[in-house]
Coordinates of C-alpha atoms in Angstrom, one line a residue:
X6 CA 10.0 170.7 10.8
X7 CA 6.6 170.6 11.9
X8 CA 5.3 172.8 9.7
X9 CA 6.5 170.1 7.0
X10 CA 4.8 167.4 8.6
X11 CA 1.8 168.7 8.4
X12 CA 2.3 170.0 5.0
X13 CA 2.8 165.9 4.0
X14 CA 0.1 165.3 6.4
X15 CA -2.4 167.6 4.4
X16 CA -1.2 166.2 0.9
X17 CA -1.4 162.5 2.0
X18 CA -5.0 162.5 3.9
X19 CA -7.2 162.2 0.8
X20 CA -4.8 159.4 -0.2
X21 CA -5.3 157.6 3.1
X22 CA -9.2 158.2 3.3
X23 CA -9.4 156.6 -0.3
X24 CA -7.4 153.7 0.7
X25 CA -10.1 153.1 3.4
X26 CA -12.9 153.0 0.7
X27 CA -11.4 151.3 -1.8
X28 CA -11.7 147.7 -1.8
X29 CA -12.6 144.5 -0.4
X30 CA -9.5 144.6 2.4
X31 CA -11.0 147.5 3.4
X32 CA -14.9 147.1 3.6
X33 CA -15.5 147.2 7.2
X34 CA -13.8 150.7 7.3
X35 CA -16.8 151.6 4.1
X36 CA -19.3 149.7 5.6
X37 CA -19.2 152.0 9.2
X38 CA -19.1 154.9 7.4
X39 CA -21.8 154.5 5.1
X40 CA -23.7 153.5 8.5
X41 CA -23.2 157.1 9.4
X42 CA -24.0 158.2 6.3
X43 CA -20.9 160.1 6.0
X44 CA -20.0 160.9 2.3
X45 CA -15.9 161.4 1.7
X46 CA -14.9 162.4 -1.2
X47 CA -13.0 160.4 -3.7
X48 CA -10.3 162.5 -6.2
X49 CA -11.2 161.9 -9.6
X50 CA -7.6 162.5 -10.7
X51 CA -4.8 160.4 -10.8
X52 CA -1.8 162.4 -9.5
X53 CA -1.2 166.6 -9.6
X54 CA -1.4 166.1 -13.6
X55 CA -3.6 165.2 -16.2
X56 CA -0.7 164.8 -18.8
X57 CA 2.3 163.5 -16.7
X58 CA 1.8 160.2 -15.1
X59 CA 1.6 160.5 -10.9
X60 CA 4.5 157.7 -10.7
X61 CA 6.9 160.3 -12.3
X62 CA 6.0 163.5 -10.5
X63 CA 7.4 163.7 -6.8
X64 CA 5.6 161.9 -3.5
X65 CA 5.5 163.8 -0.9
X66 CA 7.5 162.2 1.8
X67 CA 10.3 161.0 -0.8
X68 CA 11.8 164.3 -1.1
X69 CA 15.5 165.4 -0.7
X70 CA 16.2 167.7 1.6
X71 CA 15.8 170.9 -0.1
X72 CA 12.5 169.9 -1.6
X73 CA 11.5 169.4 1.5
X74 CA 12.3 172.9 2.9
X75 CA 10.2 174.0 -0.5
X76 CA 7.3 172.0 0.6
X77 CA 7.3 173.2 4.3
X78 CA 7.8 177.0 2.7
X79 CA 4.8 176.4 0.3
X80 CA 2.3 175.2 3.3
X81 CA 3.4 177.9 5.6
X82 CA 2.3 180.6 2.9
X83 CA -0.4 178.9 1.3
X84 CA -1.5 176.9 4.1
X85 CA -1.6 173.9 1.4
X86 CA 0.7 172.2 -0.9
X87 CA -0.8 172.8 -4.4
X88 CA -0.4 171.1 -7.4
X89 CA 0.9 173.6 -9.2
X90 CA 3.6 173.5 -6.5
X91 CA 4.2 169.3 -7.1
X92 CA 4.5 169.7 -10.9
X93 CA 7.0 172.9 -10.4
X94 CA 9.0 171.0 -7.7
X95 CA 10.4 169.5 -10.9
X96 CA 12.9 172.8 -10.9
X97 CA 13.3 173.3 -7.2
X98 CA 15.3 176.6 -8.0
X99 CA 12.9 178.1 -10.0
X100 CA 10.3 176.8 -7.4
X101 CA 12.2 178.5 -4.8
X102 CA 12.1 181.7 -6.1
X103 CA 8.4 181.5 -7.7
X104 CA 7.5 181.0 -4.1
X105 CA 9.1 183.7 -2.6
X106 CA 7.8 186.1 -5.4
X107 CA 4.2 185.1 -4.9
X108 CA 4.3 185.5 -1.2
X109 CA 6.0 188.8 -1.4
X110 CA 2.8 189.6 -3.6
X111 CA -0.1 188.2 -2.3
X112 CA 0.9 188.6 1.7
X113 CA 4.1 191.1 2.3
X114 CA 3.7 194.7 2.7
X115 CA 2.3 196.5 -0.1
X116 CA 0.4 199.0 -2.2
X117 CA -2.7 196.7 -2.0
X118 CA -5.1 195.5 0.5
X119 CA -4.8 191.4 0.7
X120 CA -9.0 190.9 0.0
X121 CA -7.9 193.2 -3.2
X122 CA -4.7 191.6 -4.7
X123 CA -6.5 187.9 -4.6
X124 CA -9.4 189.5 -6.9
X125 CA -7.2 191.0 -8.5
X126 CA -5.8 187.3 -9.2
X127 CA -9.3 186.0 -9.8
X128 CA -10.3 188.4 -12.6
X129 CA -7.0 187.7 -14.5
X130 CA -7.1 183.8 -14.0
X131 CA -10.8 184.2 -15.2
X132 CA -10.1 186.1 -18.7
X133 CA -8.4 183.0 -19.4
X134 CA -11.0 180.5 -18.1
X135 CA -8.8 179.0 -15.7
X136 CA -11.1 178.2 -12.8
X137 CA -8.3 176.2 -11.0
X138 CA -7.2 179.6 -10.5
X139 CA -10.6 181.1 -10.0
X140 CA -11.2 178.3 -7.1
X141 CA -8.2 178.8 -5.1
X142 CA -8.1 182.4 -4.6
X143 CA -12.0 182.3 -4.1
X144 CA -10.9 180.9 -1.1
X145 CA -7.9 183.0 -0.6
X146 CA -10.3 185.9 -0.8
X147 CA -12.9 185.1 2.1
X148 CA -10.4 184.1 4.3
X149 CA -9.0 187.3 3.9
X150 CA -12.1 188.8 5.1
X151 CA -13.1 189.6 1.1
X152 CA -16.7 190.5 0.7
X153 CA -18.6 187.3 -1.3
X154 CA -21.1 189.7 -2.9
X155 CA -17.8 190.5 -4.6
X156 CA -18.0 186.8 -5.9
X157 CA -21.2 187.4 -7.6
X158 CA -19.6 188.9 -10.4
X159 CA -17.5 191.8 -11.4
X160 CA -20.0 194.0 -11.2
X161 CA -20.7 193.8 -7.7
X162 CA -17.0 194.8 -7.2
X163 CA -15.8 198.2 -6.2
X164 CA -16.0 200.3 -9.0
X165 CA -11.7 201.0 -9.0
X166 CA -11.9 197.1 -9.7
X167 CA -14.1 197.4 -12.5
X168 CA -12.3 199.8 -14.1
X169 CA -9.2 197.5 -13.8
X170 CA -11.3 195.9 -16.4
X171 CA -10.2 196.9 -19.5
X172 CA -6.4 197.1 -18.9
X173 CA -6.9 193.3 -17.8
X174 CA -8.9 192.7 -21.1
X175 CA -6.1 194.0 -23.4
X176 CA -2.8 192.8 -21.4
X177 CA -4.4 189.0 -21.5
X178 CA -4.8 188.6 -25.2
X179 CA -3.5 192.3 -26.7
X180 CA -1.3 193.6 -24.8
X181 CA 0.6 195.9 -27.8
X182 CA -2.7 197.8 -27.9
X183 CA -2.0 199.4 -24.5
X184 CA -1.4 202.8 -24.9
X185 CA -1.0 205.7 -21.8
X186 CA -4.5 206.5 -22.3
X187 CA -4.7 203.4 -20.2
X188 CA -2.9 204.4 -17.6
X189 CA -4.1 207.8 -17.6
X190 CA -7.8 206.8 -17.5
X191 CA -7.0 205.0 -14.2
X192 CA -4.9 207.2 -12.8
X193 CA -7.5 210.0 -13.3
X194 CA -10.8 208.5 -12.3
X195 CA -11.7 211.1 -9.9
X196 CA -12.4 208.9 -6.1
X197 CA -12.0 206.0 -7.9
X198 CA -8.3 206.6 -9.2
X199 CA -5.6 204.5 -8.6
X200 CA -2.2 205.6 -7.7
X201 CA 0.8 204.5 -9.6
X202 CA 2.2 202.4 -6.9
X203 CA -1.1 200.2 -6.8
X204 CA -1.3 200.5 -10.5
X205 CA 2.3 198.6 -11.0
X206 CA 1.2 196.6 -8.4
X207 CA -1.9 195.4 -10.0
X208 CA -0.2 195.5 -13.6
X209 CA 2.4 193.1 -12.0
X210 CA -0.4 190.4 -10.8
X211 CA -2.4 190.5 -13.7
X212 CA 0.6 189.5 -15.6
X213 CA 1.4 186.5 -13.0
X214 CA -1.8 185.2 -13.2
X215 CA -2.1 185.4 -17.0
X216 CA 1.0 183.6 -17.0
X217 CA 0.4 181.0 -14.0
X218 CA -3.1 180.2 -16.1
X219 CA -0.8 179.2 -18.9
X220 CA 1.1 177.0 -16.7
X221 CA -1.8 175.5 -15.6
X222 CA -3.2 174.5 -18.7
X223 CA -0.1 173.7 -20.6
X224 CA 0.9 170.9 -17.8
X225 CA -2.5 169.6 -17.4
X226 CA -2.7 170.6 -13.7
X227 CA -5.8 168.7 -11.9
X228 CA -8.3 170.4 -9.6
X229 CA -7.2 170.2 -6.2
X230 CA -9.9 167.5 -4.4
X231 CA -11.2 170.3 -2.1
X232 CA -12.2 172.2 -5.3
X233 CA -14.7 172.0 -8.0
X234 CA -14.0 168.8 -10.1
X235 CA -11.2 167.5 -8.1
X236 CA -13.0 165.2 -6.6
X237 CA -16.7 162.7 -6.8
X238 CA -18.9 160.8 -4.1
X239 CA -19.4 158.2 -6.8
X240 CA -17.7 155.1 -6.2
X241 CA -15.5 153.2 -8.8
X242 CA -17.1 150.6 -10.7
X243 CA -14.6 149.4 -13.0
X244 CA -14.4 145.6 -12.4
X245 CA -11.9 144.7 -9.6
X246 CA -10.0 148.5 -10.3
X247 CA -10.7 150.4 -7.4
X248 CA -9.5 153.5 -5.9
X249 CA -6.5 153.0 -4.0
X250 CA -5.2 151.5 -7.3
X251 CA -5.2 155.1 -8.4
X252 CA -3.1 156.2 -5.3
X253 CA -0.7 152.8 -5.5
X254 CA 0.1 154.0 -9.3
X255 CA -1.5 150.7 -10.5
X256 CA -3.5 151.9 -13.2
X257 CA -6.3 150.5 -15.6
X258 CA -5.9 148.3 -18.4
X259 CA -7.1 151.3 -20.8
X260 CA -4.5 153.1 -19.4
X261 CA -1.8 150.6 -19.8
X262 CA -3.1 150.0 -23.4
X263 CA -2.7 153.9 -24.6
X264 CA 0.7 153.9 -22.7
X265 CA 1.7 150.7 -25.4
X266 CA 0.5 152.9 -28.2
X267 CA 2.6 155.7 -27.4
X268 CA 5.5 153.9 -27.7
X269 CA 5.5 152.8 -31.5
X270 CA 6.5 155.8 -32.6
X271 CA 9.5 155.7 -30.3
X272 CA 11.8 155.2 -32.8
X273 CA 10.8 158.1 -34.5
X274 CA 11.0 160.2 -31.6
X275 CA 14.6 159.8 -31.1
X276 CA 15.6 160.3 -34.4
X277 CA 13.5 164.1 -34.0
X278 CA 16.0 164.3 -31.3
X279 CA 19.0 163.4 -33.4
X280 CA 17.7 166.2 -35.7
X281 CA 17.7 168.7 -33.2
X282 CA 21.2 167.8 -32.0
X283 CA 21.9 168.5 -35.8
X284 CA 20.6 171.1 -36.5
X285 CA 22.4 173.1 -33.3
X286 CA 25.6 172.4 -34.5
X287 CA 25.3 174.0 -38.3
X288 CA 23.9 176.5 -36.8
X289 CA 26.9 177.1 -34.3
X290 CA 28.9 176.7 -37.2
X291 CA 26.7 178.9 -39.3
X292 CA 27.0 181.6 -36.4
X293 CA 31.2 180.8 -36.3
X294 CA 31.5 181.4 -39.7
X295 CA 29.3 184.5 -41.0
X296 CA 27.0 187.0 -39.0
X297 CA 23.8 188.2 -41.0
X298 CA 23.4 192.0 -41.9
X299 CA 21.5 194.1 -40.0
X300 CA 19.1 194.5 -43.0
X301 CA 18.8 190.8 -42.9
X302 CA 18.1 189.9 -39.5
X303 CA 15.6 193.1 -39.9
X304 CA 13.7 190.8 -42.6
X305 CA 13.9 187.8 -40.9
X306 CA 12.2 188.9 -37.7
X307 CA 9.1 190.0 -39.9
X308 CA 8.8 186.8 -41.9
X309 CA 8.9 184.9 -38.6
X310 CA 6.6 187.8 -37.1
X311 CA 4.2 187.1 -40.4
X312 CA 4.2 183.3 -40.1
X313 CA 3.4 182.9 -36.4
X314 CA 0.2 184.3 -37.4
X315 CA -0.4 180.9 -40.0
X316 CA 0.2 178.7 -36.7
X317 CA -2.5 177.6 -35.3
X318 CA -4.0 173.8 -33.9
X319 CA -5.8 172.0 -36.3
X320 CA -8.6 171.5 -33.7
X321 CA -8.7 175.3 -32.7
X322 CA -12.1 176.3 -32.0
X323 CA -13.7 179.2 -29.6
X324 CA -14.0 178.2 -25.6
X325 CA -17.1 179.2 -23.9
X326 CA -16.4 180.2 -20.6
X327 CA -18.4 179.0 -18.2
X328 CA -20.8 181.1 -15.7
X329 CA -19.1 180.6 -12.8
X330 CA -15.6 181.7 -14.3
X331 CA -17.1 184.4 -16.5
X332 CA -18.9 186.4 -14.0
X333 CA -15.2 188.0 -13.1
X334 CA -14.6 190.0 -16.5
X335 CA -16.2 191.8 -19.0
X336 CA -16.3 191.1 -22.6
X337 CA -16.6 187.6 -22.8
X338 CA -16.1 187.3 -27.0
X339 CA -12.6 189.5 -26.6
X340 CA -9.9 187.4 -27.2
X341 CA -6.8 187.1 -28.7
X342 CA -5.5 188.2 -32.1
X343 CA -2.4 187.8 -33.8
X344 CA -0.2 190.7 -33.5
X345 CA -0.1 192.2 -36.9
X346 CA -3.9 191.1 -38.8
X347 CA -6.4 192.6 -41.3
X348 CA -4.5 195.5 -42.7
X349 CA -3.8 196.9 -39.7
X350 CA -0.1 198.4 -38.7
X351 CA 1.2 198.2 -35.2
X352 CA 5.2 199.1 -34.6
X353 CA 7.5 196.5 -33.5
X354 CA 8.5 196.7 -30.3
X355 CA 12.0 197.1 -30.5
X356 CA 14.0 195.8 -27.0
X357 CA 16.8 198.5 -27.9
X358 CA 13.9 201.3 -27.3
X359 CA 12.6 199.7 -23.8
X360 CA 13.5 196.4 -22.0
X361 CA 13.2 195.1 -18.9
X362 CA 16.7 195.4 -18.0
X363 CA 16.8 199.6 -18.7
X364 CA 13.9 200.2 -18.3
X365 CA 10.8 197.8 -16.9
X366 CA 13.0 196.6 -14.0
X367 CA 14.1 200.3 -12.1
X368 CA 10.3 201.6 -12.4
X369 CA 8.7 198.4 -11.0
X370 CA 11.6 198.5 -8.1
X371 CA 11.0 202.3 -7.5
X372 CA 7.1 202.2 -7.2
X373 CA 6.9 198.4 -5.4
X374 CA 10.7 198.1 -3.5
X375 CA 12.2 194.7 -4.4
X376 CA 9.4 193.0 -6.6
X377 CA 11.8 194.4 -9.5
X378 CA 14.6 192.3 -8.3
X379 CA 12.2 189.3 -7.1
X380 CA 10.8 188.9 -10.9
X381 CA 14.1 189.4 -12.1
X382 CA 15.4 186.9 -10.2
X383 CA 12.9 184.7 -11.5
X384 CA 13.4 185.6 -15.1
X385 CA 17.0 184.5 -15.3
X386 CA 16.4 181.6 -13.0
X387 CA 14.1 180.2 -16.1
X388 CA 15.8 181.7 -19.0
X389 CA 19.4 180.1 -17.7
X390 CA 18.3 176.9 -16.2
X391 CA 19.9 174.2 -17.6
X392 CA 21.1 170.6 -16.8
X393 CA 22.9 170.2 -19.7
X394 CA 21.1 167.6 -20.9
X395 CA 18.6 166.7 -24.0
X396 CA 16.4 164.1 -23.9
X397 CA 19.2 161.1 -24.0
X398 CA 22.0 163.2 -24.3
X399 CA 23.9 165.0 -21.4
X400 CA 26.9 167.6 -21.4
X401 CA 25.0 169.6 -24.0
X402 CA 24.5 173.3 -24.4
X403 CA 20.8 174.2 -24.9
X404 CA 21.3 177.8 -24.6
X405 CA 20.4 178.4 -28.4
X406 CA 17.3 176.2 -27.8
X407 CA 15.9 178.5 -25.0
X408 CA 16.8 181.7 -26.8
X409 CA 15.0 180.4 -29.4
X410 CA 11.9 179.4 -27.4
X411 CA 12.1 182.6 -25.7
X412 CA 12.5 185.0 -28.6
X413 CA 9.9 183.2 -30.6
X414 CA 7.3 184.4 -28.3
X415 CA 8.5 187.9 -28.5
X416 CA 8.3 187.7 -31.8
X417 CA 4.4 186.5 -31.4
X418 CA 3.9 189.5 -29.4
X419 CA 5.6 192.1 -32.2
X420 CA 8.7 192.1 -29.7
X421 CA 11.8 192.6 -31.8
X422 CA 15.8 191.8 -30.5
X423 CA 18.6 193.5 -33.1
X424 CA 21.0 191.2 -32.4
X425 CA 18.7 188.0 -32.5
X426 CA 19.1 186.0 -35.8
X427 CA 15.4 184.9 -36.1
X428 CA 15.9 182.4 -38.9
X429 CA 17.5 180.0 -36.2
X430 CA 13.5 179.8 -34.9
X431 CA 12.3 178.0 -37.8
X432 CA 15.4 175.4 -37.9
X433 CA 14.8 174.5 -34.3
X434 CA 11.0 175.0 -33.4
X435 CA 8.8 172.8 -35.6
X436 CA 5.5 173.0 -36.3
X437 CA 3.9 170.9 -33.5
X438 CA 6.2 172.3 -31.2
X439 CA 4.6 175.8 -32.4
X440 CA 1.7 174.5 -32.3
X441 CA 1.6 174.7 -28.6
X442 CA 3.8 177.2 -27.3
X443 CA 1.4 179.3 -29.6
X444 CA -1.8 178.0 -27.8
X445 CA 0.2 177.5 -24.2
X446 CA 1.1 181.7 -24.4
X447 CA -2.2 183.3 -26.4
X448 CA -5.1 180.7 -25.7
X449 CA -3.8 178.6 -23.0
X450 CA -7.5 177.2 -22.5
X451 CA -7.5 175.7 -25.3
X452 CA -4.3 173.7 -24.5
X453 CA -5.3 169.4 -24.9
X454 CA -3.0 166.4 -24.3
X455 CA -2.8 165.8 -27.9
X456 CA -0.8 169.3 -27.9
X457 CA 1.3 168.0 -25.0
X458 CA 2.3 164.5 -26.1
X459 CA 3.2 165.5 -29.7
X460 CA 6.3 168.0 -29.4
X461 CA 9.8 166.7 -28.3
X462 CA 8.0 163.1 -27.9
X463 CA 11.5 161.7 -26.7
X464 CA 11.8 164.2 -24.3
X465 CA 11.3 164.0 -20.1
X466 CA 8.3 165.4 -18.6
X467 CA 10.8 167.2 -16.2
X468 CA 12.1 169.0 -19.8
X469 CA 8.7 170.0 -20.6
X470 CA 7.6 171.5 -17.2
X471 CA 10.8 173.6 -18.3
X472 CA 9.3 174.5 -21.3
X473 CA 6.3 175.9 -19.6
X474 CA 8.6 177.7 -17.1
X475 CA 10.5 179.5 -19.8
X476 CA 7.1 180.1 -21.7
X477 CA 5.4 181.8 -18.5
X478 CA 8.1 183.6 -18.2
X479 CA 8.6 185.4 -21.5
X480 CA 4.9 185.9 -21.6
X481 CA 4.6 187.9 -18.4
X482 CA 7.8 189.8 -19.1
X483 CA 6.0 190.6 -22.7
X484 CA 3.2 192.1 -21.2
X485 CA 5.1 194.0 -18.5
X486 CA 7.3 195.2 -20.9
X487 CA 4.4 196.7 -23.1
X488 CA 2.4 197.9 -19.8
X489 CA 5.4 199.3 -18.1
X490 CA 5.8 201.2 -21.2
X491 CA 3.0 203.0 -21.5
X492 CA 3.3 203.9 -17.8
X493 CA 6.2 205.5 -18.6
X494 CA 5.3 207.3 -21.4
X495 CA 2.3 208.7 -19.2
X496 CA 5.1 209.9 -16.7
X497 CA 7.3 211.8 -19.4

C-alpha cells in the first residue's frame, strides 16, 4: 500500500508543481520561487502520449483495484511509474505479465551482470533511435554502478559488448541473415567469448528492446519530464492558456479545432468498420465451405511475401540518428531491407521446420530457467486477448483479425505457416493499415501521427494499444525464432 502511494505520489508531483506556476491564482507561489531563483521544470507534453489524448488514458489515483496492484508492482521494480507503463495499463493482463517478464530480466538471477543487461538494452533501443529508451536505462545503468565512460560510446565498452555488435545490427533490421557463424564467432572469441547461457540471454533482450522501441514509437509515447525533451524552463505564453490547463485536460483552441476536423470523416470511418465486419463473415463462410490446396496457400504466401515489399509510407525518408543516440552502435547507414530484394534468394522460414513452440521455447528455458515460459506467457496473453468487441460492435470474434495481423508480419520477415491461408491478409489489412504495421515493426522511428490516426479511424485508442501489443509481440518472437535457430544449428 505504501509503496503505491508513493508510486501516485511520484506520478502526480510534476502535475502539482505545474499547477503552482501556472496562472494568475497561483502567482504568489511563482513569484517566491522566482525570488530564489529556483527553476522547475514544466512538461512539455500533454499526457503519457503524443497520439492519444491524456483524458482517455488512465489517472493515476482513479484506478481499479488491480491496476492499482500493477502500478505499485511497476514503482517497486522501476522505482517509477513510466509511461510506457500508463499507455500499457490499457491491457492490465498483458501489463501484468510484461512486468514480471522485464523484471525477471533486468533484476532476477541470471547469466548477466545488472550494469551489462541495461547496455545491453541501450545499444538495442539505440539501433532503432529510440532515445526514450536510451534515457531511461542511461539511468538504469549508473545506478547500477555501470561505468559512464561506457556512455561515451560503444567503443569505450568492453570489447565482449562490442562484439555484441553485429548480431544486434542484423536481428534489428535483418534478422533472416543470421546464420551460426554468428553465434559461433561469439562463442569463440578467445577471453572475450560469451557463453551460451549469456548469449540467449542477451539474444532475448535485444529482441525486447527492438520490440519495446516499436512500441514506443507506434503509440507516440512522450519523454518522461526527468528526461531529455520531456520537459522546458520556458513558460507558456499562449494568451490566457497556461500550464495547469494541460494537467486539467483543458486544452487549446488549436487543439480543439484539429479534434473538429477529425471528425468529418466520421461517417466514413464507420462504414470501414462495417466493411471489416463484412468481410470476416465471407471469409468464415469461405473457410466453411472450401479449404485451399496446399499448392495454393504455397503461392499465396509468396505473392503476399512479394507485395509487402511495395508497402511503404508515402513520406518515407532516411532518419538520422542523432549523436547522443548513435554513439551506442555501429554502422549508422545499416538498416532495414525487405526480406526478399535485388535478385537475391533467401529460404522461407517455414514454422513446420522450427517454431517457438518445438523448438525456440525448450532451449531458451534450458539455458535461462523460466524466461521460456515468462515470454510464452506473454505471447499468448497478446495473441489471445480479446474483448470481443470492434470498434461499436461487441460479442464479436476477432480471432481471424489477429491471426491476420500476426501472420502478416511473419510473412514480412520470410516467416511461412502451412496451414495459414494468406489471401485472408489482403481482404482484411488495407493499405494504411499496412502502411504502419510495416513502419511500426521494420522502421518504427519513422512512425508519425499521420500513420496513427489513419488506420481503423473508428476504432478506440485502447484497440490500437492492442495493435501495438500484438505487433511487438510477433516481432520479437520473429527474431527469436531466427536467432534461436541459428544457435541451434551451431549446437548440432
Amino acid at each position: 500500500m505504501r509503496l503505491a502511494t508513493a508510486a501516485s505520489e511520484a506520478y502526480t508531483t510534476p502535475l502539482a508543481v505545474s499547477e503552482l506556476l501556472g496562472c494568475k491564482q497561483c502567482a504568489a507561489g511563482r513569484d517566491q520561487d522566482e525570488e530564489l531563483g529556483i527553476r522547475i521544470p514544466r512538461p512539455l507534453g500533454q499526457g503519457p502520449s503524443r497520439f492519444i489524448p491524456e483524458k482517455e488514458i488512465l489517472q493515476v489515483g482513479s484506478e481499479d483495484a488491480q491496476m492499482h496492484a500493477l502500478f505499485a508492482d511497476s514503482f517497486a521494480a522501476l522505482g517509477r511509474l513510466d509511461n510506457i507503463t500508463l499507455v500499457m495499463v490499457f491491457h492490465p493482463q498483458y501489463l501484468e505479465s510484461f512486468l514480471k517478464t522485464q523484471h525477471y530480466l533486468l533484476q532476477m538471477d541470471g547469466p548477466l551482470p545488472l550494469h551489462y543487461r541495461h547496455y545491453i538494452g541501450i545499444m538495442a533501443a539505440a539501433r532503432h533511435q529510440c532515445s526514450y529508451l536510451v534515457n531511461l536505462h542511461v539511468n538504469d545503468f549508473l545506478h547500477v554502478g555501470g561505468d559512464p565512460k561506457w556512455l561515451n560510446g560503444l567503443e569505450n565498452a568492453p570489447q565482449k559488448l562490442q562484439n555484441l555488435g553485429e548480431l544486434n545490427k542484423v536481428l534489428a533490421h535483418r534478422p533472416w541473415l543470421i546464420t551460426k557463424e554468428h553465434i559461433e564467432g561469439l562463442l569463440k572469441a578467445e577471453e572475450h567469448s560469451w557463453s551460451l547461457a549469456e548469449l540467449v540471454h542477451a539474444v532475448v533482450l535485444l529482441t525486447h528492446y527492438h520490440s519495446l522501441a516499436s512500441f514506443t514509437f507506434g503509440c507516440g509515447i512522450s519523454p518522461e519530464i526527468h528526461c531529455d525533451g520531456g520537459h522546458t524552463f520556458r513558460p507558456p505564453s499562449v494568451s490566457n492558456y497556461c500550464i495547469c490547463d494541460i494537467t486539467n485536460g483543458n486544452h487549446s483552441v488549436d487543439e480543439m479545432q484539429v479534434n473538429s476536423a477529425e471528425n468529418v470523416s466520421v461517417s466514413d470511418s464507420f462504414f470501414e468498420v462495417e466493411a471489416l465486419m463484412e468481410k470476416m463473415r465471407q471469409l468464415q463462410e469461405c473457410r466453411d465451405e472450401e479449404e485451399a490446396s496446399q499448392e495454393e496457400m504455397a503461392s499465396r504466401f509468396e505473392i503476399e511475401k512479394r507485395e509487402s515489399m511495395f508497402v511503404f509510407s508515402s513520406d518515407d525518408e532516411e532518419v538520422t540518428p542523432a549523436r547522443d543516440v548513435s554513439r551506442h552502435f555501429e554502422d549508422t547507414s545499416y538498416g532495414y531491407k525487405d526480406f526478399s530484394r535485388h535478385g537475391m534468394h533467401v529460404p522461407t522460414f517455414r514454422v513446420q521446420d522450427y517454431c517457438w513452440e518445438d523448438h525456440g521455447y525448450s532451449l531458451v528455458n534450458r539455458l535461462y530457467p523460466d524466461v521460456g515460459q515468462l515470454i510464452d506467457e506473454k505471447f499468448h496473453i497478446a495473441y489471445n486477448l480479446t474483448y470481443n468487441t470492434m470498434a461499436m460492435h461487441k460479442d464479436v470474434d476477432t480471432s481471424m483479425l489477429r491471426r491476420a495481423i500476426w501472420n502478416y508480419i511473419h510473412c514480412m520477415f520470410g516467416i511461412r505457416y502451412d496451414d495459414y491461408d494468406y489471401g485472408e491478409i489482403n481482404q482484411l489489412l488495407d493499405r494504411s493499415f499496412k502502411v504502419y504495421i510495416k513502419t511500426v515493426v521494420c522502421t518504427p522511428e519513422k512512425v508519425t501521427k499521420r500513420m496513427y490516426d489513419s488506420f481503423w479511424r473508428q476504432f478506440k485508442h485502447s484497440e490500437k494499444v492492442h495493435v501495438n501489443l500484438l505487433l511487438i509481440e510477433a516481432r520479437m518472437q520473429a527474431e527469436l525464432l531466427y536467432a534461436l535457430r541459428a544457435i541451434t544449428r551451431y549446437m548440432t
